[in-house]
Amino acid sequence: MKFWVRILINAVLFMALAGFLKSLFFVASPWIALLASLVLAILNALVKPFLMILSLPITVVTLGLFSIVINGLMLQLTAALVGQDFRFSSFGASMLVAVLMSLCNTIISNYVGHGNTD
């Protein structure tokens, strides 16, 4: 259940950020945002661990900041797989969206994770 909640949250974040960053990020519809969120979750589960291991030395040297580049790369890969209905104007735009999504996910997970479990 938590997986699907995360997918929905990311889809809503994609739509919101596309609305705020119109010149940097484009999402055609809520369905495309949902598809992109699902593709991103699959890529994060399958590809991201290998990228994190390969980039471990540079991540240590940059004190973890290189993980922003990896998150931006994951968003670019998502855009390549989803197609023209989900795109970024540049790699810098995808890194900015990655940072904003990480911040929003951190804030939202604090509220979603502390619900009543009774």
PDB file of C-alpha atoms in Angstrom:
ATOM      1  CA  MET A   1       0.000   0.000   0.000  1.00  0.00           C
ATOM      2  CA  LYS A   2       2.834   2.386   0.850  1.00  0.00           C
ATOM      3  CA  PHE A   3       4.264   1.855  -2.661  1.00  0.00           C
ATOM      4  CA  TRP A   4       1.065   3.078  -4.319  1.00  0.00           C
ATOM      5  CA  VAL A   5       0.788   6.056  -1.978  1.00  0.00           C
ATOM      6  CA  ARG A   6       4.342   7.056  -2.941  1.00  0.00           C
ATOM      7  CA  ILE A   7       3.431   6.682  -6.646  1.00  0.00           C
ATOM      8  CA  LEU A   8       0.398   8.952  -6.215  1.00  0.00           C
ATOM      9  CA  ILE A   9       2.378  11.529  -4.230  1.00  0.00           C
ATOM     10  CA  ASN A  10       5.080  11.652  -6.906  1.00  0.00           C
ATOM     11  CA  ALA A  11       2.464  11.993  -9.648  1.00  0.00           C
ATOM     12  CA  VAL A  12       0.888  14.952  -7.828  1.00  0.00           C
ATOM     13  CA  LEU A  13       4.344  16.469  -7.317  1.00  0.00           C
ATOM     14  CA  PHE A  14       5.111  16.070 -11.024  1.00  0.00           C
ATOM     15  CA  MET A  15       1.921  17.935 -11.917  1.00  0.00           C
ATOM     16  CA  ALA A  16       2.535  20.677  -9.341  1.00  0.00           C
ATOM     17  CA  LEU A  17       6.162  21.224 -10.333  1.00  0.00           C
ATOM     18  CA  ALA A  18       5.250  21.240 -14.026  1.00  0.00           C
ATOM     19  CA  GLY A  19       2.752  23.985 -13.224  1.00  0.00           C
ATOM     20  CA  PHE A  20       5.294  26.058 -11.306  1.00  0.00           C
ATOM     21  CA  LEU A  21       8.214  25.462 -13.671  1.00  0.00           C
ATOM     22  CA  LYS A  22       6.437  25.782 -17.011  1.00  0.00           C
ATOM     23  CA  SER A  23       9.523  26.763 -18.989  1.00  0.00           C
ATOM     24  CA  LEU A  24      11.671  23.981 -17.497  1.00  0.00           C
ATOM     25  CA  PHE A  25       9.388  20.959 -17.131  1.00  0.00           C
ATOM     26  CA  PHE A  26       6.383  19.677 -19.089  1.00  0.00           C
ATOM     27  CA  VAL A  27       3.826  16.999 -18.185  1.00  0.00           C
ATOM     28  CA  ALA A  28       0.965  16.520 -20.663  1.00  0.00           C
ATOM     29  CA  SER A  29      -1.674  15.104 -18.299  1.00  0.00           C
ATOM     30  CA  PRO A  30      -2.242  13.546 -14.872  1.00  0.00           C
ATOM     31  CA  TRP A  31      -2.164  10.100 -16.506  1.00  0.00           C
ATOM     32  CA  ILE A  32       1.279  10.796 -17.940  1.00  0.00           C
ATOM     33  CA  ALA A  33       2.387  11.988 -14.492  1.00  0.00           C
ATOM     34  CA  LEU A  34       1.104   8.724 -13.007  1.00  0.00           C
ATOM     35  CA  LEU A  35       2.912   6.709 -15.684  1.00  0.00           C
ATOM     36  CA  ALA A  36       6.122   8.691 -15.150  1.00  0.00           C
ATOM     37  CA  SER A  37       5.865   8.164 -11.406  1.00  0.00           C
ATOM     38  CA  LEU A  38       5.523   4.408 -11.905  1.00  0.00           C
ATOM     39  CA  VAL A  39       8.444   4.326 -14.359  1.00  0.00           C
ATOM     40  CA  LEU A  40      10.569   6.359 -11.937  1.00  0.00           C
ATOM     41  CA  ALA A  41       9.772   3.952  -9.091  1.00  0.00           C
ATOM     42  CA  ILE A  42      10.791   0.971 -11.216  1.00  0.00           C
ATOM     43  CA  LEU A  43      13.999   2.685 -12.334  1.00  0.00           C
ATOM     44  CA  ASN A  44      14.805   3.661  -8.744  1.00  0.00           C
ATOM     45  CA  ALA A  45      14.412   0.030  -7.715  1.00  0.00           C
ATOM     46  CA  LEU A  46      16.357  -1.532 -10.598  1.00  0.00           C
ATOM     47  CA  VAL A  47      18.894   0.964 -11.958  1.00  0.00           C
ATOM     48  CA  LYS A  48      19.623   3.470  -9.194  1.00  0.00           C
ATOM     49  CA  PRO A  49      21.359   0.996  -6.821  1.00  0.00           C
ATOM     50  CA  PHE A  50      23.919   0.166  -9.511  1.00  0.00           C
ATOM     51  CA  LEU A  51      24.522   3.840 -10.259  1.00  0.00           C
ATOM     52  CA  MET A  52      24.969   4.572  -6.552  1.00  0.00           C
ATOM     53  CA  ILE A  53      27.568   1.805  -6.229  1.00  0.00           C
ATOM     54  CA  LEU A  54      29.431   2.910  -9.360  1.00  0.00           C
ATOM     55  CA  SER A  55      29.472   6.539  -8.254  1.00  0.00           C
ATOM     56  CA  LEU A  56      30.342   5.845  -4.615  1.00  0.00           C
ATOM     57  CA  PRO A  57      33.878   7.340  -4.792  1.00  0.00           C
ATOM     58  CA  ILE A  58      32.721  10.640  -6.297  1.00  0.00           C
ATOM     59  CA  THR A  59      29.725  10.726  -3.954  1.00  0.00           C
ATOM     60  CA  VAL A  60      32.076  10.434  -0.964  1.00  0.00           C
ATOM     61  CA  VAL A  61      34.389  13.131  -2.337  1.00  0.00           C
ATOM     62  CA  THR A  62      31.464  15.521  -2.908  1.00  0.00           C
ATOM     63  CA  LEU A  63      29.992  14.702   0.519  1.00  0.00           C
ATOM     64  CA  GLY A  64      26.863  13.184  -1.025  1.00  0.00           C
ATOM     65  CA  LEU A  65      26.040  16.022  -3.407  1.00  0.00           C
ATOM     66  CA  PHE A  66      26.637  13.822  -6.445  1.00  0.00           C
ATOM     67  CA  SER A  67      23.442  11.964  -5.525  1.00  0.00           C
ATOM     68  CA  ILE A  68      21.574  15.026  -6.866  1.00  0.00           C
ATOM     69  CA  VAL A  69      23.162  14.355 -10.249  1.00  0.00           C
ATOM     70  CA  ILE A  70      22.086  10.709 -10.050  1.00  0.00           C
ATOM     71  CA  ASN A  71      18.513  11.734  -9.180  1.00  0.00           C
ATOM     72  CA  GLY A  72      18.508  14.142 -12.126  1.00  0.00           C
ATOM     73  CA  LEU A  73      19.808  11.336 -14.341  1.00  0.00           C
ATOM     74  CA  MET A  74      16.993   9.071 -13.154  1.00  0.00           C
ATOM     75  CA  LEU A  75      14.460  11.758 -14.086  1.00  0.00           C
ATOM     76  CA  GLN A  76      16.078  12.168 -17.522  1.00  0.00           C
ATOM     77  CA  LEU A  77      15.913   8.412 -18.035  1.00  0.00           C
ATOM     78  CA  THR A  78      12.247   8.470 -16.996  1.00  0.00           C
ATOM     79  CA  ALA A  79      11.584  11.229 -19.526  1.00  0.00           C
ATOM     80  CA  ALA A  80      13.327   9.215 -22.248  1.00  0.00           C
ATOM     81  CA  LEU A  81      11.190   6.154 -21.492  1.00  0.00           C
ATOM     82  CA  VAL A  82       7.859   7.987 -21.133  1.00  0.00           C
ATOM     83  CA  GLY A  83       8.247  10.077 -24.291  1.00  0.00           C
ATOM     84  CA  GLN A  84       7.434  13.601 -25.443  1.00  0.00           C
ATOM     85  CA  ASP A  85       4.533  13.990 -23.004  1.00  0.00           C
ATOM     86  CA  PHE A  86       7.013  14.172 -20.109  1.00  0.00           C
ATOM     87  CA  ARG A  87      10.154  16.207 -20.703  1.00  0.00           C
ATOM     88  CA  PHE A  88      12.693  18.600 -19.266  1.00  0.00           C
ATOM     89  CA  SER A  89      14.248  21.598 -21.007  1.00  0.00           C
ATOM     90  CA  SER A  90      17.748  20.655 -19.808  1.00  0.00           C
ATOM     91  CA  PHE A  91      19.686  18.430 -17.447  1.00  0.00           C
ATOM     92  CA  GLY A  92      19.869  21.323 -14.994  1.00  0.00           C
ATOM     93  CA  ALA A  93      16.079  21.481 -14.994  1.00  0.00           C
ATOM     94  CA  SER A  94      15.882  17.783 -14.149  1.00  0.00           C
ATOM     95  CA  MET A  95      18.332  18.278 -11.282  1.00  0.00           C
ATOM     96  CA  LEU A  96      16.258  21.201  -9.968  1.00  0.00           C
ATOM     97  CA  VAL A  97      13.095  19.078 -10.135  1.00  0.00           C
ATOM     98  CA  ALA A  98      14.967  16.240  -8.388  1.00  0.00           C
ATOM     99  CA  VAL A  99      15.960  18.543  -5.518  1.00  0.00           C
ATOM    100  CA  LEU A 100      12.446  19.971  -5.186  1.00  0.00           C
ATOM    101  CA  MET A 101      10.869  16.509  -5.294  1.00  0.00           C
ATOM    102  CA  SER A 102      13.266  15.269  -2.610  1.00  0.00           C
ATOM    103  CA  LEU A 103      12.407  18.196  -0.352  1.00  0.00           C
ATOM    104  CA  CYS A 104       8.666  17.796  -0.907  1.00  0.00           C
ATOM    105  CA  ASN A 105       8.828  14.025  -0.400  1.00  0.00           C
ATOM    106  CA  THR A 106      10.686  14.541   2.882  1.00  0.00           C
ATOM    107  CA  ILE A 107       8.062  16.979   4.131  1.00  0.00           C
ATOM    108  CA  ILE A 108       5.122  14.861   2.950  1.00  0.00           C
ATOM    109  CA  SER A 109       6.528  11.606   4.324  1.00  0.00           C
ATOM    110  CA  ASN A 110       6.660  13.183   7.777  1.00  0.00           C
ATOM    111  CA  TYR A 111       2.887  13.700   7.628  1.00  0.00           C
ATOM    112  CA  VAL A 112       1.862  10.519   5.802  1.00  0.00           C
ATOM    113  CA  GLY A 113       4.080   8.253   7.873  1.00  0.00           C
ATOM    114  CA  HIS A 114       2.717   9.350  11.248  1.00  0.00           C
ATOM    115  CA  GLY A 115      -0.910   8.434  10.710  1.00  0.00           C
ATOM    116  CA  ASN A 116      -2.991   6.413  13.153  1.00  0.00           C
ATOM    117  CA  THR A 117      -2.208   2.682  12.813  1.00  0.00           C
ATOM    118  CA  ASP A 118      -5.138   1.380  14.847  1.00  0.00           C
TER     119      ASP A 118
END
